[in-house]
PDB file of C-alpha atoms in Angstrom:
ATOM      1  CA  UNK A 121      86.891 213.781-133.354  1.00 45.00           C
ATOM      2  CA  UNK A 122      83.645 214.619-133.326  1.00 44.00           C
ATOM      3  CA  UNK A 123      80.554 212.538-132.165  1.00 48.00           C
ATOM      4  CA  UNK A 124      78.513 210.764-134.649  1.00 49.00           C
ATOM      5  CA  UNK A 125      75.222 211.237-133.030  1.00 65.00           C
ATOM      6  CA  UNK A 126      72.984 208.021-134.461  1.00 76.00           C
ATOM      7  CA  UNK A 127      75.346 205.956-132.909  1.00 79.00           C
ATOM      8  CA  UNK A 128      75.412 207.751-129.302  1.00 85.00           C
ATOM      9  CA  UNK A 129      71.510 207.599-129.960  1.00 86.00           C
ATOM     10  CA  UNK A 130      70.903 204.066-130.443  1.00 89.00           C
ATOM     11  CA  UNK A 131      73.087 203.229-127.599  1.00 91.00           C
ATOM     12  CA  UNK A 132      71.341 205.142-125.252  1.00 91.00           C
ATOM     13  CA  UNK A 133      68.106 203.236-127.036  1.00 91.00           C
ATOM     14  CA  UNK A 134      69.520 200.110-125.724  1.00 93.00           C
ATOM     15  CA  UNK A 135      70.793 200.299-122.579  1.00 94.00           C
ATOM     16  CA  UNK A 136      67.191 202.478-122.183  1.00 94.00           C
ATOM     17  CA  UNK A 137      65.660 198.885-122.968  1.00 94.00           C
ATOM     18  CA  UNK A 138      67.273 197.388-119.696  1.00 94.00           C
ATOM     19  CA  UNK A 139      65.514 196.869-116.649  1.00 94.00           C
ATOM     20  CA  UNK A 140      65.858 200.223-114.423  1.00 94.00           C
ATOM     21  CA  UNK A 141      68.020 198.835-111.830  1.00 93.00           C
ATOM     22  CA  UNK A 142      70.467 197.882-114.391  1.00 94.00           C
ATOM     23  CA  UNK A 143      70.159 201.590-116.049  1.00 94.00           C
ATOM     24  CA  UNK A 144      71.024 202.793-112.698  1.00 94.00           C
ATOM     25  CA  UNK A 145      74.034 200.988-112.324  1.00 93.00           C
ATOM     26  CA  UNK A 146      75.424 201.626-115.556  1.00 93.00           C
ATOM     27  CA  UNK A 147      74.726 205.613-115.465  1.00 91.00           C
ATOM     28  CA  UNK A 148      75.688 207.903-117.872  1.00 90.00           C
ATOM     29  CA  UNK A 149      77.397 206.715-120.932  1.00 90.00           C
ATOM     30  CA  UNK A 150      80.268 208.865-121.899  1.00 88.00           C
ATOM     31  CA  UNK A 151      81.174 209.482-125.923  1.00 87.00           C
ATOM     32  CA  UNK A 152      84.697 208.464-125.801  1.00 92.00           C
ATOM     33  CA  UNK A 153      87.849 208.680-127.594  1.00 93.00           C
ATOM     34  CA  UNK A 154      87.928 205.129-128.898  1.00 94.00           C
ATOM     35  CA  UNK A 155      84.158 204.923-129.303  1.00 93.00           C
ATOM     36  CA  UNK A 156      84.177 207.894-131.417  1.00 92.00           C
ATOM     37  CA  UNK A 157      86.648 206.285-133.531  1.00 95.00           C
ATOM     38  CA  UNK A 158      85.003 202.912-133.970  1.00 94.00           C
ATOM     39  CA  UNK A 159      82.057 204.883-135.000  1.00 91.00           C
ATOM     40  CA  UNK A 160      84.084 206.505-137.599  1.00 92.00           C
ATOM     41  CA  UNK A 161      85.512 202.896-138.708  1.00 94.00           C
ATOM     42  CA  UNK A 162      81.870 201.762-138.827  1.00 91.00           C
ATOM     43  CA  UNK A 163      81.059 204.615-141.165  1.00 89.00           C
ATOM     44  CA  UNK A 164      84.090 204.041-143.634  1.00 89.00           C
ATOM     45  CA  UNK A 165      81.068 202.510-145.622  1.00 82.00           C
ATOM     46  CA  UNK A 166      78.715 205.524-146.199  1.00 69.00           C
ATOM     47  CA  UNK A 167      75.715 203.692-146.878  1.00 61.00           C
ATOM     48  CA  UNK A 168      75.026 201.540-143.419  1.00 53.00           C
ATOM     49  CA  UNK A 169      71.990 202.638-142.181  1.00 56.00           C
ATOM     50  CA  UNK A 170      71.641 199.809-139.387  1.00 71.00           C
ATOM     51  CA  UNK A 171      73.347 201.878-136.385  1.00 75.00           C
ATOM     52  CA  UNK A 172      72.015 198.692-134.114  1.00 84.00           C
ATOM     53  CA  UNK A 173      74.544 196.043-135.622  1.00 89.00           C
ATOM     54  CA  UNK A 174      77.241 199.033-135.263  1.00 89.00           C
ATOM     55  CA  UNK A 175      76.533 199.560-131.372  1.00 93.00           C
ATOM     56  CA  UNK A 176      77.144 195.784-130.738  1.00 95.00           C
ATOM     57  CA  UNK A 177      81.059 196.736-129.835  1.00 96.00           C
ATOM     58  CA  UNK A 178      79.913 199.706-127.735  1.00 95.00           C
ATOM     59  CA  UNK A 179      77.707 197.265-125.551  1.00 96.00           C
ATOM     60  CA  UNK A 180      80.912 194.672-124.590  1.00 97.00           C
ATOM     61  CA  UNK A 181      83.235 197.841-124.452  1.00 96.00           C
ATOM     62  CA  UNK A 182      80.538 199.387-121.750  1.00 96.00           C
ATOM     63  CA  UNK A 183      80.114 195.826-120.263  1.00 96.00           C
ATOM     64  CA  UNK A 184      83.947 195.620-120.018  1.00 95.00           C
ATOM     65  CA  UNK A 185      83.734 199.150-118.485  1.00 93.00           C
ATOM     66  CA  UNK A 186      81.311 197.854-115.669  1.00 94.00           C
ATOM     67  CA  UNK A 187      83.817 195.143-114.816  1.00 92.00           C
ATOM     68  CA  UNK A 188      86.921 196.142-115.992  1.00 89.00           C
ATOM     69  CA  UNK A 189      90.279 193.424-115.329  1.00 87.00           C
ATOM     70  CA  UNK A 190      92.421 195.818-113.126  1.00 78.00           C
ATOM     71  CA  UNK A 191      91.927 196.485-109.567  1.00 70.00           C
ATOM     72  CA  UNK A 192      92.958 198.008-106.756  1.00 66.00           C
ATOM     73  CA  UNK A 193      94.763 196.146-104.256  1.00 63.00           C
ATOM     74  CA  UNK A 194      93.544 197.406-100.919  1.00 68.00           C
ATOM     75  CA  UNK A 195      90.774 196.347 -98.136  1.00 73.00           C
ATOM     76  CA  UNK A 196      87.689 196.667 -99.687  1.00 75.00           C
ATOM     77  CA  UNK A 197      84.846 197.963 -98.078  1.00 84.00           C
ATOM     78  CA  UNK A 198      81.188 196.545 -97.815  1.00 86.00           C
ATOM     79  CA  UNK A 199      79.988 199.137-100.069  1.00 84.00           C
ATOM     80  CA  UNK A 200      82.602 198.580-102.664  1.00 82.00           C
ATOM     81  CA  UNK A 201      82.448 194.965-102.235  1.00 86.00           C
ATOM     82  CA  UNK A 202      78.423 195.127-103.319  1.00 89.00           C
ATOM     83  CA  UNK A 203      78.775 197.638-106.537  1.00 88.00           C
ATOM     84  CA  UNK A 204      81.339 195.359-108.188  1.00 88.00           C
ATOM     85  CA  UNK A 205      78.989 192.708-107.768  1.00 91.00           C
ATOM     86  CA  UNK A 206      76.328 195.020-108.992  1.00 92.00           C
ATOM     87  CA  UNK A 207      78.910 196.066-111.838  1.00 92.00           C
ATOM     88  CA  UNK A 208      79.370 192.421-112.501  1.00 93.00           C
ATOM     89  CA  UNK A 209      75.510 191.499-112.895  1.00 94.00           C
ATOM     90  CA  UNK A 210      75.237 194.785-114.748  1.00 94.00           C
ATOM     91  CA  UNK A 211      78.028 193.614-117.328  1.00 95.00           C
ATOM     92  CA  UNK A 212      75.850 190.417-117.852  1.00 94.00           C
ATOM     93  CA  UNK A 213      73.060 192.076-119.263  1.00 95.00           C
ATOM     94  CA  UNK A 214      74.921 194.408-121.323  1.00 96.00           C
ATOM     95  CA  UNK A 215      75.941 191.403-123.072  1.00 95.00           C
ATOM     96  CA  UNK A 216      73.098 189.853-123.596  1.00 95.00           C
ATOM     97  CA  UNK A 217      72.104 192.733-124.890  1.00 95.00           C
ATOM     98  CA  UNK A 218      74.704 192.719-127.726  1.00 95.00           C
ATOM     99  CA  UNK A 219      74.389 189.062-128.718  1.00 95.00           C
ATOM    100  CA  UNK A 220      70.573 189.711-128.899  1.00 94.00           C
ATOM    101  CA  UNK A 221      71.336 192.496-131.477  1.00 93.00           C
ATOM    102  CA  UNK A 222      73.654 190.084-133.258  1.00 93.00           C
ATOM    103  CA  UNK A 223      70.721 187.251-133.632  1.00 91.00           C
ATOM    104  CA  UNK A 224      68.467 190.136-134.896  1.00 90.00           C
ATOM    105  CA  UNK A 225      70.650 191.268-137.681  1.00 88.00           C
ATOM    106  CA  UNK A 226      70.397 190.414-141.148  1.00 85.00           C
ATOM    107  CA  UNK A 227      74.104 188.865-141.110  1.00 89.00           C
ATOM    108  CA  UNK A 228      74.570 185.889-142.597  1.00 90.00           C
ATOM    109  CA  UNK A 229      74.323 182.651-139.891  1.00 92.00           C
ATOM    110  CA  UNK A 230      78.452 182.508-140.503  1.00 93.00           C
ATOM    111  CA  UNK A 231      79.235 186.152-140.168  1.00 93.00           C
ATOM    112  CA  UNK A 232      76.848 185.724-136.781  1.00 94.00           C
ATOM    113  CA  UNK A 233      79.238 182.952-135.575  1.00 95.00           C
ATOM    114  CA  UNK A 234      82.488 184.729-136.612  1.00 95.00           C
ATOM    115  CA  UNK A 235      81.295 188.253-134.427  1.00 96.00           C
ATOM    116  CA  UNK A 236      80.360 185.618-131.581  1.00 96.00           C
ATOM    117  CA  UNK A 237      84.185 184.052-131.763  1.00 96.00           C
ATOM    118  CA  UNK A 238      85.607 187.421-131.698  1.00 96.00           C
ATOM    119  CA  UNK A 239      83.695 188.660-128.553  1.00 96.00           C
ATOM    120  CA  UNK A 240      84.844 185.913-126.994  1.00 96.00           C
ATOM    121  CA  UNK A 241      88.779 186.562-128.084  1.00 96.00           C
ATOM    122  CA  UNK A 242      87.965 190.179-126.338  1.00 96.00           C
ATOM    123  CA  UNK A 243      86.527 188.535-123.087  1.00 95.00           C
ATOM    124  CA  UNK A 244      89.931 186.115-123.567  1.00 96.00           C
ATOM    125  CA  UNK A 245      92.183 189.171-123.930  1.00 95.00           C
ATOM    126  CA  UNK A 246      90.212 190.858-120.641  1.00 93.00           C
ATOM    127  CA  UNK A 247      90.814 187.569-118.498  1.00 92.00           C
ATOM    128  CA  UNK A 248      94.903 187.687-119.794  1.00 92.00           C
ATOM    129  CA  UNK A 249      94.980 191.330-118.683  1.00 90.00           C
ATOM    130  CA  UNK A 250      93.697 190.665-115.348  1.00 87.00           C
ATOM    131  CA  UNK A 251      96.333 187.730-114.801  1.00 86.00           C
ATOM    132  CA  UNK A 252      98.934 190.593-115.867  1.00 83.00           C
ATOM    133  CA  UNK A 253      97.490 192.916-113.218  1.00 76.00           C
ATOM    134  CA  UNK A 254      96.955 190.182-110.716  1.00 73.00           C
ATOM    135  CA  UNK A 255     101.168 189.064-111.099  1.00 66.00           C
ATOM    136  CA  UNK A 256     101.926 193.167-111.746  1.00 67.00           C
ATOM    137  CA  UNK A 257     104.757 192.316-114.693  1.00 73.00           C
ATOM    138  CA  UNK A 258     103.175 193.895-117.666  1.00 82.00           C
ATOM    139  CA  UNK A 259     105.916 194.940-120.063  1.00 90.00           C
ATOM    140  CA  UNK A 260     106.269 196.851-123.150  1.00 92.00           C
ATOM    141  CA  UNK A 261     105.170 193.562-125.057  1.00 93.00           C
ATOM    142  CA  UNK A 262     102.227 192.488-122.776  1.00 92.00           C
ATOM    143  CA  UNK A 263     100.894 195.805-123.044  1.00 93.00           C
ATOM    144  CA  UNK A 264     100.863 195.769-126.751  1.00 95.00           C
ATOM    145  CA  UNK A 265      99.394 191.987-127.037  1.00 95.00           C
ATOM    146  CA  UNK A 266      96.788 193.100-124.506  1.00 94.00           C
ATOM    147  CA  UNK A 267      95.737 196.275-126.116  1.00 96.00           C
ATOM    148  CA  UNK A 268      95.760 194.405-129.431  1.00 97.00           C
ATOM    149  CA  UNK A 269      93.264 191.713-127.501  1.00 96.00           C
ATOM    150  CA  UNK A 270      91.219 193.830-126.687  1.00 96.00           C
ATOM    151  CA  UNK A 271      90.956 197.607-127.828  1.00 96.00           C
ATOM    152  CA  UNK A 272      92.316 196.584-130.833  1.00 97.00           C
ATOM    153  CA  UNK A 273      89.949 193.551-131.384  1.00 97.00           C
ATOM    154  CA  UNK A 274      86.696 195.648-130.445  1.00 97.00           C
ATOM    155  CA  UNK A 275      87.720 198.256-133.218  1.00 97.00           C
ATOM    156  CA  UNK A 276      88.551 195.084-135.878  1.00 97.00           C
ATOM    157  CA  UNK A 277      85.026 193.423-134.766  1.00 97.00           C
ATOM    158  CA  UNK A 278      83.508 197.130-136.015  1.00 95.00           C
ATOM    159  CA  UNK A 279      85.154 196.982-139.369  1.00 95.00           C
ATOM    160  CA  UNK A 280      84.239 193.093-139.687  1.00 95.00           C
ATOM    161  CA  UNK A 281      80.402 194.018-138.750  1.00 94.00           C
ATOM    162  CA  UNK A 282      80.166 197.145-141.391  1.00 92.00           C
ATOM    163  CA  UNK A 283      81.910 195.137-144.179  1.00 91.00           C
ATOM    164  CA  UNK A 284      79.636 192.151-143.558  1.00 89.00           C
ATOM    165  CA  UNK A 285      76.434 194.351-143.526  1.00 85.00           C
ATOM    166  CA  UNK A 286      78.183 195.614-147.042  1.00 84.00           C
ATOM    167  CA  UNK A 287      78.646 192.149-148.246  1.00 81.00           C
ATOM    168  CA  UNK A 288      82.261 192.847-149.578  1.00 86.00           C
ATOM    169  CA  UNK A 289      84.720 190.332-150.227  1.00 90.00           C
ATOM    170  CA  UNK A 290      86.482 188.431-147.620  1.00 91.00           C
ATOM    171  CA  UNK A 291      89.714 190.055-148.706  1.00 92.00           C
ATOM    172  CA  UNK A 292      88.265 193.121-148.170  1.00 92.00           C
ATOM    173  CA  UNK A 293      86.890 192.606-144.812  1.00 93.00           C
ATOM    174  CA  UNK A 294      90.389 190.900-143.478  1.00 95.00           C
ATOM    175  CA  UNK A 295      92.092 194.371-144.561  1.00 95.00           C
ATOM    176  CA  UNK A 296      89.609 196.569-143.111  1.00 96.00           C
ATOM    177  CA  UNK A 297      89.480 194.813-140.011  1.00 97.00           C
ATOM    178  CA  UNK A 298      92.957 194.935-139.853  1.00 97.00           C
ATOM    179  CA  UNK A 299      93.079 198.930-140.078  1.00 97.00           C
ATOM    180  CA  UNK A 300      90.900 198.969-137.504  1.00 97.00           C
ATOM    181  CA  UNK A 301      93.000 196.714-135.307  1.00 98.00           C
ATOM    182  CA  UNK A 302      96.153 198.384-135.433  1.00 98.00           C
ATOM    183  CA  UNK A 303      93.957 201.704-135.247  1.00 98.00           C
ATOM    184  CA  UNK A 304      92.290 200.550-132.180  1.00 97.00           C
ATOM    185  CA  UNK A 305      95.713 199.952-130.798  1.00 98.00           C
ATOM    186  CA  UNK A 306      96.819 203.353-131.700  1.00 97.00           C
ATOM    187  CA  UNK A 307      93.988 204.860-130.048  1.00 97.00           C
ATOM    188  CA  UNK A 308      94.447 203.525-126.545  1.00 96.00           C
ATOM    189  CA  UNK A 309      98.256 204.583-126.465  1.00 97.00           C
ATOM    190  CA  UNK A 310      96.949 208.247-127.333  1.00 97.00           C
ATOM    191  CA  UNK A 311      94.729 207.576-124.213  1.00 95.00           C
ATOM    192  CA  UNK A 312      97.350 206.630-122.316  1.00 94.00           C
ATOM    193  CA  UNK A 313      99.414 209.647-122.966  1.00 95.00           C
ATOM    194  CA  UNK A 314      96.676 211.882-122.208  1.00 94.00           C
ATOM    195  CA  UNK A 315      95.963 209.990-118.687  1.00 92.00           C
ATOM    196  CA  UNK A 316      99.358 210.471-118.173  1.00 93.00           C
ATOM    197  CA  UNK A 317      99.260 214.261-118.810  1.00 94.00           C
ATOM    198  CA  UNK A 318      96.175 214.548-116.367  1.00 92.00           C
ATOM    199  CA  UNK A 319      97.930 214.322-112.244  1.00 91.00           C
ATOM    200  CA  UNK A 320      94.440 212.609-111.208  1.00 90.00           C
ATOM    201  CA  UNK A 321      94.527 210.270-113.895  1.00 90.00           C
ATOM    202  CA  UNK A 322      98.125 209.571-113.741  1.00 91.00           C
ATOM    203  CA  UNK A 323      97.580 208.506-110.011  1.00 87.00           C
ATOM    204  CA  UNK A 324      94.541 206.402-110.532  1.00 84.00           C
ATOM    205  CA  UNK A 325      96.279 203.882-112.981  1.00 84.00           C
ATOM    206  CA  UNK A 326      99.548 204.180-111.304  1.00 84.00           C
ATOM    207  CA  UNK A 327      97.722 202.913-107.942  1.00 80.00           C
ATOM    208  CA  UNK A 328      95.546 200.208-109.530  1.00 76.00           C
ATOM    209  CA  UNK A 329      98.104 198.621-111.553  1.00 74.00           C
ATOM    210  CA  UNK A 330      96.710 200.169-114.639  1.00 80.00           C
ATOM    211  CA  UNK A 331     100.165 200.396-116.232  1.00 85.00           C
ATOM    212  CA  UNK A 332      99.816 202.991-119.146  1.00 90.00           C
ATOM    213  CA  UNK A 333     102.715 202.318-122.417  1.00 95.00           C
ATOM    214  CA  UNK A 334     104.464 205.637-121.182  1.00 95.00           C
ATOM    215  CA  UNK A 335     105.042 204.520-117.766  1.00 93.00           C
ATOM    216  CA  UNK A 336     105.906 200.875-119.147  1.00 94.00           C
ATOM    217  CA  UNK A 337     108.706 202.672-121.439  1.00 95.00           C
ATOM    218  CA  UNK A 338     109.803 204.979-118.259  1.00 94.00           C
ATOM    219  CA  UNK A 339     110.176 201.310-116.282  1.00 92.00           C
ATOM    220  CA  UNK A 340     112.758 200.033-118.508  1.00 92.00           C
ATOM    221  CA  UNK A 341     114.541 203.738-118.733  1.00 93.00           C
ATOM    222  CA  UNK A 342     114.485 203.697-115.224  1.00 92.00           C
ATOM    223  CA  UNK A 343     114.484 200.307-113.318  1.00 92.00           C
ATOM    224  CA  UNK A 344     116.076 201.112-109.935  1.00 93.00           C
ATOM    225  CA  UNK A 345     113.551 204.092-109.267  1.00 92.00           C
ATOM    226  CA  UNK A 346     110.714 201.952-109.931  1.00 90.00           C
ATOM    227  CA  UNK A 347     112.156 198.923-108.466  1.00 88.00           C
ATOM    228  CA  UNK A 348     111.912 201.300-105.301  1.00 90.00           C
ATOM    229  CA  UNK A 349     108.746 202.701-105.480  1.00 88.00           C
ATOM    230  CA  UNK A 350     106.685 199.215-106.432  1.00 85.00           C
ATOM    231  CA  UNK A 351     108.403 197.263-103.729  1.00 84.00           C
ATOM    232  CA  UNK A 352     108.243 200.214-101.128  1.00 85.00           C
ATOM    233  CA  UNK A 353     105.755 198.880 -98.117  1.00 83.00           C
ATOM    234  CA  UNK A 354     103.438 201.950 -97.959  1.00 83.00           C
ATOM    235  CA  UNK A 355     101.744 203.987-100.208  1.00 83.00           C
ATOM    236  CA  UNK A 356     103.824 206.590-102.391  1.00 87.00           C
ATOM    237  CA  UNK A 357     103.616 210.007-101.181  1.00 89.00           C
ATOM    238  CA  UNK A 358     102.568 213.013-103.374  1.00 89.00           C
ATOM    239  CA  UNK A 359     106.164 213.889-103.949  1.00 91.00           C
ATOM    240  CA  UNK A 360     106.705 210.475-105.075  1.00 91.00           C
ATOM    241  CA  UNK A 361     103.634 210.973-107.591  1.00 92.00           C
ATOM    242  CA  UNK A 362     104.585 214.060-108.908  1.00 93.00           C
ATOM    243  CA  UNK A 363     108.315 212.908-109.184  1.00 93.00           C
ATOM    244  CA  UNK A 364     107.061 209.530-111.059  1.00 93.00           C
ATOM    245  CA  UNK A 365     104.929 211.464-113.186  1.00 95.00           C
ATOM    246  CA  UNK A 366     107.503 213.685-114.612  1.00 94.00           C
ATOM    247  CA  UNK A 367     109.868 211.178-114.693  1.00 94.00           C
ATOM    248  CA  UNK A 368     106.984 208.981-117.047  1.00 95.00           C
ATOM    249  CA  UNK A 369     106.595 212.163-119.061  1.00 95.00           C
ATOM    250  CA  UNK A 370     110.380 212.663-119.834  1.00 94.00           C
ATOM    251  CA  UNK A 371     110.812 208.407-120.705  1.00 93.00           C
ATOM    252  CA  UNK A 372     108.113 207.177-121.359  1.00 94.00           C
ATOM    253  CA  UNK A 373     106.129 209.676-123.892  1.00 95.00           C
ATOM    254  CA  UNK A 374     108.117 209.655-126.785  1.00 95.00           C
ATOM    255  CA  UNK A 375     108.600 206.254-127.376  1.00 96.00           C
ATOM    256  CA  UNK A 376     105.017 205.487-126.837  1.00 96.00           C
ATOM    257  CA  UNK A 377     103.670 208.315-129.187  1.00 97.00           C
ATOM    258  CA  UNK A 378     106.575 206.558-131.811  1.00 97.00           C
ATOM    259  CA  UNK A 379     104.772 202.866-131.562  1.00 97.00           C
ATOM    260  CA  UNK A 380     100.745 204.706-132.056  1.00 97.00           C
ATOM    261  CA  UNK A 381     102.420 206.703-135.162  1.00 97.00           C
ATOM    262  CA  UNK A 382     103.998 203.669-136.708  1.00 97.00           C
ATOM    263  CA  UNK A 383     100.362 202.279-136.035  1.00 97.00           C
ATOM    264  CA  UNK A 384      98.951 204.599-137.880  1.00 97.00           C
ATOM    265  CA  UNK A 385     101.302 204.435-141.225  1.00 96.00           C
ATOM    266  CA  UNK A 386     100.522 201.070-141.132  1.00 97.00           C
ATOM    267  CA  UNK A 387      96.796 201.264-141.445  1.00 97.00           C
ATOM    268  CA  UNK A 388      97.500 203.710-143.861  1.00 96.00           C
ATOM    269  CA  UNK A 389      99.829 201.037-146.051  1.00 95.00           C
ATOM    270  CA  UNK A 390      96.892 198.559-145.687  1.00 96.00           C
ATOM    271  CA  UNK A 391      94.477 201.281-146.608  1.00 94.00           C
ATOM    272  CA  UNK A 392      96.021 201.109-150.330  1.00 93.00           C
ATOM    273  CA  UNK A 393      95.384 197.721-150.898  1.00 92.00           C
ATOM    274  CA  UNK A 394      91.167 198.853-150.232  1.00 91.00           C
ATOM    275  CA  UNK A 395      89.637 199.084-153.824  1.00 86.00           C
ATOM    276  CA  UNK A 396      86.280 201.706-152.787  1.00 86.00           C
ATOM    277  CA  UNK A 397      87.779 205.427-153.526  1.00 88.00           C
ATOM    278  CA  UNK A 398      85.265 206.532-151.242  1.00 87.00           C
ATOM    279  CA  UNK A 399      86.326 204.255-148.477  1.00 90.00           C
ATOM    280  CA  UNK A 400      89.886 205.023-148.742  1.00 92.00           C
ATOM    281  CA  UNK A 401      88.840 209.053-148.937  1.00 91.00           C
ATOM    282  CA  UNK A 402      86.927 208.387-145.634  1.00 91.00           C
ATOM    283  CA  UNK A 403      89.729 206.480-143.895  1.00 94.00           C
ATOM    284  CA  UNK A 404      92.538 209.388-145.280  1.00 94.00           C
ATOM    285  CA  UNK A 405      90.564 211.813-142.942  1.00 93.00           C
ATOM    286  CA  UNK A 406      90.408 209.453-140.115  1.00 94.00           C
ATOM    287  CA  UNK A 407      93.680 209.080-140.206  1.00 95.00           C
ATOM    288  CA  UNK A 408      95.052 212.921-140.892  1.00 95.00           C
ATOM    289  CA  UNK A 409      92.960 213.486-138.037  1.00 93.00           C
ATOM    290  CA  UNK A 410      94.172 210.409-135.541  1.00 94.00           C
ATOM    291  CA  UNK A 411      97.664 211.483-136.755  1.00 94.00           C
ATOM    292  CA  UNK A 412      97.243 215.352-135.940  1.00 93.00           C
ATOM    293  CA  UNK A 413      96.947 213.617-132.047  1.00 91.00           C
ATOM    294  CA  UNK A 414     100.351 211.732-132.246  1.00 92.00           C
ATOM    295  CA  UNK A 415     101.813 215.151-133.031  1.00 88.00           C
ATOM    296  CA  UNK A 416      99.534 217.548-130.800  1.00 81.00           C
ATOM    297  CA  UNK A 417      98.529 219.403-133.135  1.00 68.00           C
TER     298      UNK A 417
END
């Protein structure tokens, strides 16, 4: 996917509207898989122009980036110990930041209360996900309810925000947003796989409990190994990575890639029921293109 600049533009206009200090904190602003493909959910409806209502969900996914609900469980320093406070603070004004944006629309007063209801489902879902991480017994099914909390729900709340700015019928909007929801989904188990390709990325989530879908899927494959290596009382070696990885990689993949490609053919059933030619045209290439991922082509 490729970026759709306006967007990526009027999110750096906002977060250059923060105070410095919280600029500084927040740092470079990175034009990512999933934001690139709420963008393109945003723009299933040619004719939005207002790029500040559509850069409301990048704000709580950045805010959620600043203080995200895993962790690492280690000592942490004095240093580290201050920037996730500063991260915290940070994440507050982000926030603000996108509610502001959401009292200066034109959106109807109810449309304003339904986007406030779902950021606050997504700030739900992030709270659930850190219980998971705190307890460490994500499954298959937690993982999907969680990603459907939250990657999912940002995605839906960018379908529900374009449609409303469109003023199309409530039927309409329900399907959109839930294309987008079972695209977001989609999206972050393409992620995962692609973390889990990447040996530094692979070993970051694996060591802060970040459980990825194909290392959830290689879990149940494979419960003695991992029954080993979770409850082992140091930290696993490189071997041990490396083995775990390729073990994830044999298990874990394919079933995971299955799930985001039944994802996809489901948005793609829904995406009949939309009534706009040009709207299903635009959504046909987002998903040949999210689909062309699934199969690595």
């Amino acid at each position: 996917m490729t970026d759709t600049s306006p967007f990526m533009a009027e999110l750096t206009t906002q977060i250059n509207q923060l105070p410095q200090r919280v600029q500084a904190v927040i740092g470079p602003v990175p034009a990512t898989s999933a934001r690139l493909l709420r963008q393109r959910l945003f723009n299933l409806y040619p004719a939005t122009t207002n790029a500040r209502l559509g850069v409301v969900p990048e704000l709580i996914d950045l805010a959620i980036a600043l203080n995200p609900p895993t962790f690492r469980p280690k000592p942490l320093t004095v240093s580290e110990v201050a920037m996730a406070h500063a991260n915290a603070y940070a994440a507050q004004m982000v926030t603000g930041r996108a509610h502001q944006l959401l009292n200066q629309s034109q959106l109807a007063p109810a449309a304003c209360r339904t986007a406030e209801a779902d950021i606050e489902k997504i700030w739900l879902g992030n709270l659930d996900r850190l219980t998971l991480n705190f307890n460490q017994r994500m499954r298959v099914a937690d993982y999907l309810n969680d990603s459907k909390s939250r990657f999912g729900q940002l995605a839906a709340l960018t379908c529900f925000l374009t449609t409303r700015t469109h003023q199309t019928p409530a039927t309409v909007t329900d399907l959109t947003m839930a294309i987008g929801e079972s695209l977001g989904v989609a999206q972050a188990i393409l992620d995962d796989v692609q973390a889990t390709n990447q040996v530094a990325s692979f070993q970051q989530q694996l060591l802060t409990g970040n459980y990825t879908l194909p290392l959830l899927f290689a879990v149940e494959a494979e419960p003695d190994y991992f029954h080993r290596l979770f409850n082992q009382p140091s930290k696993p070696t490189n071997e041990q990575l490396i083995t775990t990885q390729a073990l994830v990689l044999q298990s874990g993949e394919k079933p995971a890639l299955e799930i985001a490609a039944e994802l996809i053919n489901q948005a793609e059933l829904d995406g009949l029921g939309l009534s706009d030619d040009l709207v299903k045209s635009q959504l046909t290439g987002l998903l040949t293109a999210i689909m062309a991922e699934v199969k690595g082509e």
